[in-house]
PDB file of C-alpha atoms in Angstrom:
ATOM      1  CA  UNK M   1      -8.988  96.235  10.816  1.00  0.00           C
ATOM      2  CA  UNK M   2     -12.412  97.174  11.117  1.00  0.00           C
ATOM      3  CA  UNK M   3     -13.967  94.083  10.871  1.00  0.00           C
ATOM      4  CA  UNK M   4     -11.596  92.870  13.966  1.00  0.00           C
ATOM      5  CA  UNK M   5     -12.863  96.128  15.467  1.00  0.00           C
ATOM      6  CA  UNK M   6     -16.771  95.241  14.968  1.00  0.00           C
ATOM      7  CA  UNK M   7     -16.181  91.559  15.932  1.00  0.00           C
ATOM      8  CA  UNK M   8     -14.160  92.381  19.091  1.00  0.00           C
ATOM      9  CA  UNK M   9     -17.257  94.828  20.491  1.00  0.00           C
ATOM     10  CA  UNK M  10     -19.927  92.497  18.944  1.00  0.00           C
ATOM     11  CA  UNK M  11     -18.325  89.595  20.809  1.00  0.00           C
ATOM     12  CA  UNK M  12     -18.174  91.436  24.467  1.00  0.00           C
ATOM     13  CA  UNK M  13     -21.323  93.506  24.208  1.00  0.00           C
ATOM     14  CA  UNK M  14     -23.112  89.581  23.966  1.00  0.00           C
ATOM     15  CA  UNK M  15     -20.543  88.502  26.307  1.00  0.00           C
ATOM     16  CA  UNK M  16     -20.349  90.709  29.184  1.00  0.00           C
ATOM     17  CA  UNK M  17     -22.931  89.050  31.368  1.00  0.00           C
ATOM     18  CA  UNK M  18     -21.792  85.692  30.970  1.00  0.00           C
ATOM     19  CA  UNK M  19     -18.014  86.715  32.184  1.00  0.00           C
ATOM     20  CA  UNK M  20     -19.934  86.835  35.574  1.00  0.00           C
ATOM     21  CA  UNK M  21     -20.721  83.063  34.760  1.00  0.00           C
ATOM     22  CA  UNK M  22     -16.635  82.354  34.166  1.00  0.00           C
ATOM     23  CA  UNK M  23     -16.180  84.322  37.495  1.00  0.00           C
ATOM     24  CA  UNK M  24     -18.347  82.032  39.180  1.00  0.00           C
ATOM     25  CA  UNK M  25     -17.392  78.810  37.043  1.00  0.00           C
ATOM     26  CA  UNK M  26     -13.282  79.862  37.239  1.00  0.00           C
ATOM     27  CA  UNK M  27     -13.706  80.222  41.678  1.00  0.00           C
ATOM     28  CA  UNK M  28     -15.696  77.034  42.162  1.00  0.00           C
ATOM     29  CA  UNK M  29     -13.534  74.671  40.288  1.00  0.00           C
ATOM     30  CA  UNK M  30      -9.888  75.159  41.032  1.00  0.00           C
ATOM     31  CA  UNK M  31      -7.539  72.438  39.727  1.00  0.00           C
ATOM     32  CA  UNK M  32      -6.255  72.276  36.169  1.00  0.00           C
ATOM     33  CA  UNK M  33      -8.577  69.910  34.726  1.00  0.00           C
ATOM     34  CA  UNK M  34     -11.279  71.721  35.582  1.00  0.00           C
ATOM     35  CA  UNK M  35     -10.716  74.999  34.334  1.00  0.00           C
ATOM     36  CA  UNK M  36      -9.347  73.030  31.146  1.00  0.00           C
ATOM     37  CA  UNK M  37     -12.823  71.368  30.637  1.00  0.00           C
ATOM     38  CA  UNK M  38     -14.508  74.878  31.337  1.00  0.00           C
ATOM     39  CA  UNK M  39     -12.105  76.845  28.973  1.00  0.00           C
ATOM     40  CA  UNK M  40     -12.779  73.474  25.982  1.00  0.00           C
ATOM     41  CA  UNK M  41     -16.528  73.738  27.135  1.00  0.00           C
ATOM     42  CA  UNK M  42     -17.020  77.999  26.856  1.00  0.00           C
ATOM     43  CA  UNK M  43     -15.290  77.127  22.895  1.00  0.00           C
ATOM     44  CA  UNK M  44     -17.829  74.223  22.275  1.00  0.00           C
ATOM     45  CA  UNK M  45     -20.773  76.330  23.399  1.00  0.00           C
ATOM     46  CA  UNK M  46     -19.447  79.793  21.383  1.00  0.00           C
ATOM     47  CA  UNK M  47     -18.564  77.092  18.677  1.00  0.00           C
ATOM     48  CA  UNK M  48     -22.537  75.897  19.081  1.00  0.00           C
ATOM     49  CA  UNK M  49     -24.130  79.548  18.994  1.00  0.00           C
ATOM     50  CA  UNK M  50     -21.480  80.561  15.867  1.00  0.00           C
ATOM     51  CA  UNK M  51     -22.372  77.514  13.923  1.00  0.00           C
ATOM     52  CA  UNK M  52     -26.569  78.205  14.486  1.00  0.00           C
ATOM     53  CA  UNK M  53     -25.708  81.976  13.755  1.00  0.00           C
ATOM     54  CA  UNK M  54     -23.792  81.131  10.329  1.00  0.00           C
ATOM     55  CA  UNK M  55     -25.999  78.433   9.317  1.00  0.00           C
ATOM     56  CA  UNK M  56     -29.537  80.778  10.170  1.00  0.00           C
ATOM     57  CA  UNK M  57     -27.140  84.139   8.344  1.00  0.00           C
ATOM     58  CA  UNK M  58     -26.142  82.052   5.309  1.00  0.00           C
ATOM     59  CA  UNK M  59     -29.270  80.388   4.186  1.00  0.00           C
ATOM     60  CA  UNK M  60     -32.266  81.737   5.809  1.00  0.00           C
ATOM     61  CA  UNK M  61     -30.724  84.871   6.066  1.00  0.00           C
ATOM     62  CA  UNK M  62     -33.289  86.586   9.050  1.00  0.00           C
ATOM     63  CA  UNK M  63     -32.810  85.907  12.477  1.00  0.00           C
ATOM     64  CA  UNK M  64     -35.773  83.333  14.002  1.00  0.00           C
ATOM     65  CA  UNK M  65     -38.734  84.804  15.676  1.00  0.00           C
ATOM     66  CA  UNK M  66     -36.692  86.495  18.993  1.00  0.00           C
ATOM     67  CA  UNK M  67     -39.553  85.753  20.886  1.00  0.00           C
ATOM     68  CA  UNK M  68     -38.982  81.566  20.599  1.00  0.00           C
ATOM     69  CA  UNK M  69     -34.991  82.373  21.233  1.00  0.00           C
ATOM     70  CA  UNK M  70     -36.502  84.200  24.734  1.00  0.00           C
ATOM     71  CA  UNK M  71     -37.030  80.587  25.540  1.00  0.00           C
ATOM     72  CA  UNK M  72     -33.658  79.619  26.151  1.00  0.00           C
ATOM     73  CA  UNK M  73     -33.587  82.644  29.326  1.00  0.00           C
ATOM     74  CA  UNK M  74     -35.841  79.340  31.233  1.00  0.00           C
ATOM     75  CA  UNK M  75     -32.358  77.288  31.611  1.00  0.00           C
ATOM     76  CA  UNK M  76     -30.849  80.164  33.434  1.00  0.00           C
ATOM     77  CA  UNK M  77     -33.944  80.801  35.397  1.00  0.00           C
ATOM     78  CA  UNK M  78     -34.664  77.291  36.479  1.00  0.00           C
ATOM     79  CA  UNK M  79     -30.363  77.180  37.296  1.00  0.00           C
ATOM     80  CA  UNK M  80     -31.171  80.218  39.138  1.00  0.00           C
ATOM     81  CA  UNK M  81     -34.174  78.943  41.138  1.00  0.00           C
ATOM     82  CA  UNK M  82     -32.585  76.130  42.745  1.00  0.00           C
ATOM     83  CA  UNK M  83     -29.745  77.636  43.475  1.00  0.00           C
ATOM     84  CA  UNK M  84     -31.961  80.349  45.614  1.00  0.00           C
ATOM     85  CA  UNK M  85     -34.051  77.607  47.283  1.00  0.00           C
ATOM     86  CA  UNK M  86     -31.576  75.470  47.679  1.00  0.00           C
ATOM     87  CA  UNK M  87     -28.292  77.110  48.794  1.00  0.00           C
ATOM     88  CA  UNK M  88     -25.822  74.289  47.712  1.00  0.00           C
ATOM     89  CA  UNK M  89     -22.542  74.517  46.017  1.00  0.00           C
ATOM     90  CA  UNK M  90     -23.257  74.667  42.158  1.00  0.00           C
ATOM     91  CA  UNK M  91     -20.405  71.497  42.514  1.00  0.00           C
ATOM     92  CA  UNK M  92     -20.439  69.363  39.294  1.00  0.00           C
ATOM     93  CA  UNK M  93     -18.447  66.029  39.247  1.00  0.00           C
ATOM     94  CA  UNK M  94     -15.290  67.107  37.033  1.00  0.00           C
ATOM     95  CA  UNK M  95     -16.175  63.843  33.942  1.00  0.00           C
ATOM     96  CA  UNK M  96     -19.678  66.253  33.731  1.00  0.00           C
ATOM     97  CA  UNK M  97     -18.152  69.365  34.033  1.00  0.00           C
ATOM     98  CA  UNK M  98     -17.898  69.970  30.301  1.00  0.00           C
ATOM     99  CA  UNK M  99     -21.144  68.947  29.349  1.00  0.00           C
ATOM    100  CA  UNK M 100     -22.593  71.140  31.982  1.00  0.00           C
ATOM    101  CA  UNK M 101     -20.532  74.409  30.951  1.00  0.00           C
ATOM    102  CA  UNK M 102     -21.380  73.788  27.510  1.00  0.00           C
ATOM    103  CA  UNK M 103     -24.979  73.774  28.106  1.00  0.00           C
ATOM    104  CA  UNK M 104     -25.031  76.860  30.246  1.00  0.00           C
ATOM    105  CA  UNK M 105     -22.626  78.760  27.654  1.00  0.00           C
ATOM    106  CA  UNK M 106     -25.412  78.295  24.964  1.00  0.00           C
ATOM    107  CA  UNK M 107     -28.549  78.364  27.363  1.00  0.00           C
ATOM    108  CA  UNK M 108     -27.574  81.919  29.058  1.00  0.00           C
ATOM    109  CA  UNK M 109     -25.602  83.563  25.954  1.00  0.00           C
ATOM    110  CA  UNK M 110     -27.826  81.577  23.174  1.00  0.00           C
ATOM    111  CA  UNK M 111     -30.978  84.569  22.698  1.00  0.00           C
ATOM    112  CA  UNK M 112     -28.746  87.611  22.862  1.00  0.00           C
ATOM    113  CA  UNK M 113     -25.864  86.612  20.728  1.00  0.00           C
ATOM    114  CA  UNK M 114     -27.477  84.893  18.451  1.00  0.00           C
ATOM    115  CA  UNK M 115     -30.144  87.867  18.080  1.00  0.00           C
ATOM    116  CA  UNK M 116     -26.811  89.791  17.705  1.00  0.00           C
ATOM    117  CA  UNK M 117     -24.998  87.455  15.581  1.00  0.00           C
ATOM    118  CA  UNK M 118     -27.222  86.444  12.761  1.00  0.00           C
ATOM    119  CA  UNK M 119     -27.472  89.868  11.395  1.00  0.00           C
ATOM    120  CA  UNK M 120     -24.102  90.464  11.715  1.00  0.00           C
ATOM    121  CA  UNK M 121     -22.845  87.687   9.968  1.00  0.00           C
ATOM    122  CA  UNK M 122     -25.579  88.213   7.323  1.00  0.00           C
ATOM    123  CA  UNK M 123     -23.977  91.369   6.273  1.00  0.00           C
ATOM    124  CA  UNK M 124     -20.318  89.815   6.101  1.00  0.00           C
ATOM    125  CA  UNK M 125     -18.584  89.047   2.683  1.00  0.00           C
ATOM    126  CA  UNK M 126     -16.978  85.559   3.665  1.00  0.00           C
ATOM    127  CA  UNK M 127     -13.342  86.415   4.029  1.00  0.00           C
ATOM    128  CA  UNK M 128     -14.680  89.140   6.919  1.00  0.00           C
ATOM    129  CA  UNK M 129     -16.463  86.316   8.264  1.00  0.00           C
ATOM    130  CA  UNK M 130     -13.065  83.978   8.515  1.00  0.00           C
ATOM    131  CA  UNK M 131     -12.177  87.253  10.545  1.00  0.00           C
ATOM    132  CA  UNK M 132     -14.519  87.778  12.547  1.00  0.00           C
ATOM    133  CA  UNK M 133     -14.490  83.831  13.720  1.00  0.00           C
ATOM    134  CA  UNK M 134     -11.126  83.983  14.453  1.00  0.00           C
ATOM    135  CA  UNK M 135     -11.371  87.051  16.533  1.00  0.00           C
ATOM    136  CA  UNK M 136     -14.084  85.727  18.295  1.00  0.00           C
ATOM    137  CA  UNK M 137     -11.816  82.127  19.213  1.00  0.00           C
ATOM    138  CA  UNK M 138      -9.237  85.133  20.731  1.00  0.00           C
ATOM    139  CA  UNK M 139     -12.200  86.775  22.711  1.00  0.00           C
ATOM    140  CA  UNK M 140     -12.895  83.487  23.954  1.00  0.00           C
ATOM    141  CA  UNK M 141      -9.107  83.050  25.274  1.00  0.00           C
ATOM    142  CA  UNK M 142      -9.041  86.788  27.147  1.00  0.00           C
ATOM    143  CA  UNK M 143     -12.512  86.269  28.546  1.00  0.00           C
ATOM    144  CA  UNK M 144     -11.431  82.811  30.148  1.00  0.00           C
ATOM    145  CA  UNK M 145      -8.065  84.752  31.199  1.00  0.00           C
ATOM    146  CA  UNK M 146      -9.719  87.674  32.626  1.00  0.00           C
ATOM    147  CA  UNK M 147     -12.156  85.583  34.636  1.00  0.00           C
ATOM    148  CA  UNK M 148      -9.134  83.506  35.861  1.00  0.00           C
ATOM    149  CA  UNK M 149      -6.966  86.949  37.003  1.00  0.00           C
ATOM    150  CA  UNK M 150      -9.854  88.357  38.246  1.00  0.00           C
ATOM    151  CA  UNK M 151     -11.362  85.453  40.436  1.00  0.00           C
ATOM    152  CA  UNK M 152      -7.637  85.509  42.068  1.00  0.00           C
ATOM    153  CA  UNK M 153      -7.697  89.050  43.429  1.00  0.00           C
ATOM    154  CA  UNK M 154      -8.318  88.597  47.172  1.00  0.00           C
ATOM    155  CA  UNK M 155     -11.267  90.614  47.468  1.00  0.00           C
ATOM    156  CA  UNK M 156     -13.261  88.953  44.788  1.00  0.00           C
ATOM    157  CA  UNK M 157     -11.980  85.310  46.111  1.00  0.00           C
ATOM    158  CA  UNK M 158     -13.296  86.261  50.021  1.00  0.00           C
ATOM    159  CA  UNK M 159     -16.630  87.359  48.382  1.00  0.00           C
ATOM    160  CA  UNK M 160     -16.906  84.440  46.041  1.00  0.00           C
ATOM    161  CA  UNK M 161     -16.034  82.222  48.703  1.00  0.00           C
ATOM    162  CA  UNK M 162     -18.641  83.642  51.044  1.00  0.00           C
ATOM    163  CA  UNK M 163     -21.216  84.904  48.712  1.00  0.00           C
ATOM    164  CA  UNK M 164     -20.740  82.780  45.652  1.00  0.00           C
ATOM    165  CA  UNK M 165     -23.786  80.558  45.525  1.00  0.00           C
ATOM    166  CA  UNK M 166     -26.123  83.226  46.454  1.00  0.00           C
ATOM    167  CA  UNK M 167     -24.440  85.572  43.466  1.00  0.00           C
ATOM    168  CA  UNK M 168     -24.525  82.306  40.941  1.00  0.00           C
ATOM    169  CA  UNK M 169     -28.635  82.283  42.100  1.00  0.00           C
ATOM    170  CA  UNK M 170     -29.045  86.158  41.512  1.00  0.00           C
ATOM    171  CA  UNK M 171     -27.043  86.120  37.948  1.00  0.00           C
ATOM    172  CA  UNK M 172     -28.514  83.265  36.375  1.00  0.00           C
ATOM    173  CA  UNK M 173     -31.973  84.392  37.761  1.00  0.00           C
ATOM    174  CA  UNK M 174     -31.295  87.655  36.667  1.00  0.00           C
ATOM    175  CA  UNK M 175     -30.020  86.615  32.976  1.00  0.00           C
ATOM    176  CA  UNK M 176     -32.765  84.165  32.716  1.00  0.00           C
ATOM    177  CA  UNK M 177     -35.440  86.634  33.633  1.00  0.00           C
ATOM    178  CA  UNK M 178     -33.520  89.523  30.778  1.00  0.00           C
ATOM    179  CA  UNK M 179     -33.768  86.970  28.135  1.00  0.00           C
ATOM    180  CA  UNK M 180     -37.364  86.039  28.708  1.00  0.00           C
ATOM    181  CA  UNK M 181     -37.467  89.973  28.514  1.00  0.00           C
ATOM    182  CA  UNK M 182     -35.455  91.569  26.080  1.00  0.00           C
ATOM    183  CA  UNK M 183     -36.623  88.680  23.586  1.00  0.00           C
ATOM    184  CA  UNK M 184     -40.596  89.900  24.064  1.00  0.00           C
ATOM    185  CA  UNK M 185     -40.988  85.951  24.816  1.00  0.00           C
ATOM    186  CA  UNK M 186     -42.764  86.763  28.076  1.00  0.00           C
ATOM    187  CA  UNK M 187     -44.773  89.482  26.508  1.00  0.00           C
ATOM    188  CA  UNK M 188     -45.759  87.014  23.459  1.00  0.00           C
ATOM    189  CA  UNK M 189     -47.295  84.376  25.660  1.00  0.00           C
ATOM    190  CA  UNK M 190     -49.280  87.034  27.881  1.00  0.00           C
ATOM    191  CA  UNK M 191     -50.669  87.978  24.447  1.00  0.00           C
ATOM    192  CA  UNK M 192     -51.280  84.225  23.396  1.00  0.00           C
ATOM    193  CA  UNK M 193     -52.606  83.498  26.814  1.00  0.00           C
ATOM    194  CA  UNK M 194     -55.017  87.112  26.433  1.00  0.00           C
ATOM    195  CA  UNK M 195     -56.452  86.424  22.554  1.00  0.00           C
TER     196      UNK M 195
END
């Protein structure tokens, strides 16, 4: 029970700024293929960051330099970026819709949770880890269904539908800009760029 306990806070203290993403993600595309091919993409991307995390906790046991996993924070920021400048629907054709999801899901979670999960695993006899994965496929599920309940309250729908591109800009700047951050990548290359 405590191992369900540690995964289930691990999994939303990594996850808590990209259920602003499924917000976003779960108001712009509506029918039920889309939110199917964002629910199968949000698994394939956790599935992605797990499998790096496991592989890095199992064999190399360290996490990588946190600095070079800062790097992934530029996806976000360049998402962010043209959304700002550009103030257009973040509209993907539905056949590209996975693919896209998936690469967000590891670009703006990838730094923090893996930074969270390679130690974690590390210290996880291998029936905790079967645990902990399958607590984090559940997380998965509730996130997706919160972000679905959520975007259909009709406050949150009239400000998606009137702010929603602007907020999409300000989170993915904003998440792009904390992983450069919290990862010291930013700090790293102004020493680099100094020495």
């Amino acid at each position: 029970m405590a191992t369900v306990i540690t995964s289930i806070l691990t999994f939303i203290s990594t996850g808590m700024d990209y259920l602003m993403v499924l917000l976003i993600l779960f108001h712009r595309y509506r029918t039920p293929r889309q939110r199917l091919a964002i629910i199968c993409a949000d698994y394939a991307g956790t599935s992605i960051l797990v499998g790096l995390a496991l592989v890095a906790a199992l064999i190399l046991r360290r996490a990588p330099d946190q600095w070079l996993l800062g790097f992934l924070g530029l996806v976000p920021l360049a998402i962010g970026c043209h959304l700002l400048t550009h103030q257009e629907s973040m509209a993907t054709p539905t056949n590209h819709l996975f693919l896209t999801v998936t690469f967000i899901t590891v670009a703006s979670c990838g730094a923090d949770n893996l930074g969270v999960y390679i130690p974690y695993f590390a210290t996880r006899t291998s029936p905790e880890l079967v645990i902990v994965l399958v607590t984090f496929a559940v997380m998965v599920a509730v996130f997706c269904l919160l972000a679905t309940i959520i975007t259909h309250l009709p406050a949150v729908r009239a400000l998606l539908d009137r702010y929603g591109t602007l907020l999409a800009g300000v989170i993915y700047l904003g998440l792009g800009i904390l992983i450069l951050g919290e990862n010291g990548t930013a700090l790293h290359l102004w020493h680099l760029i100094h020495h």
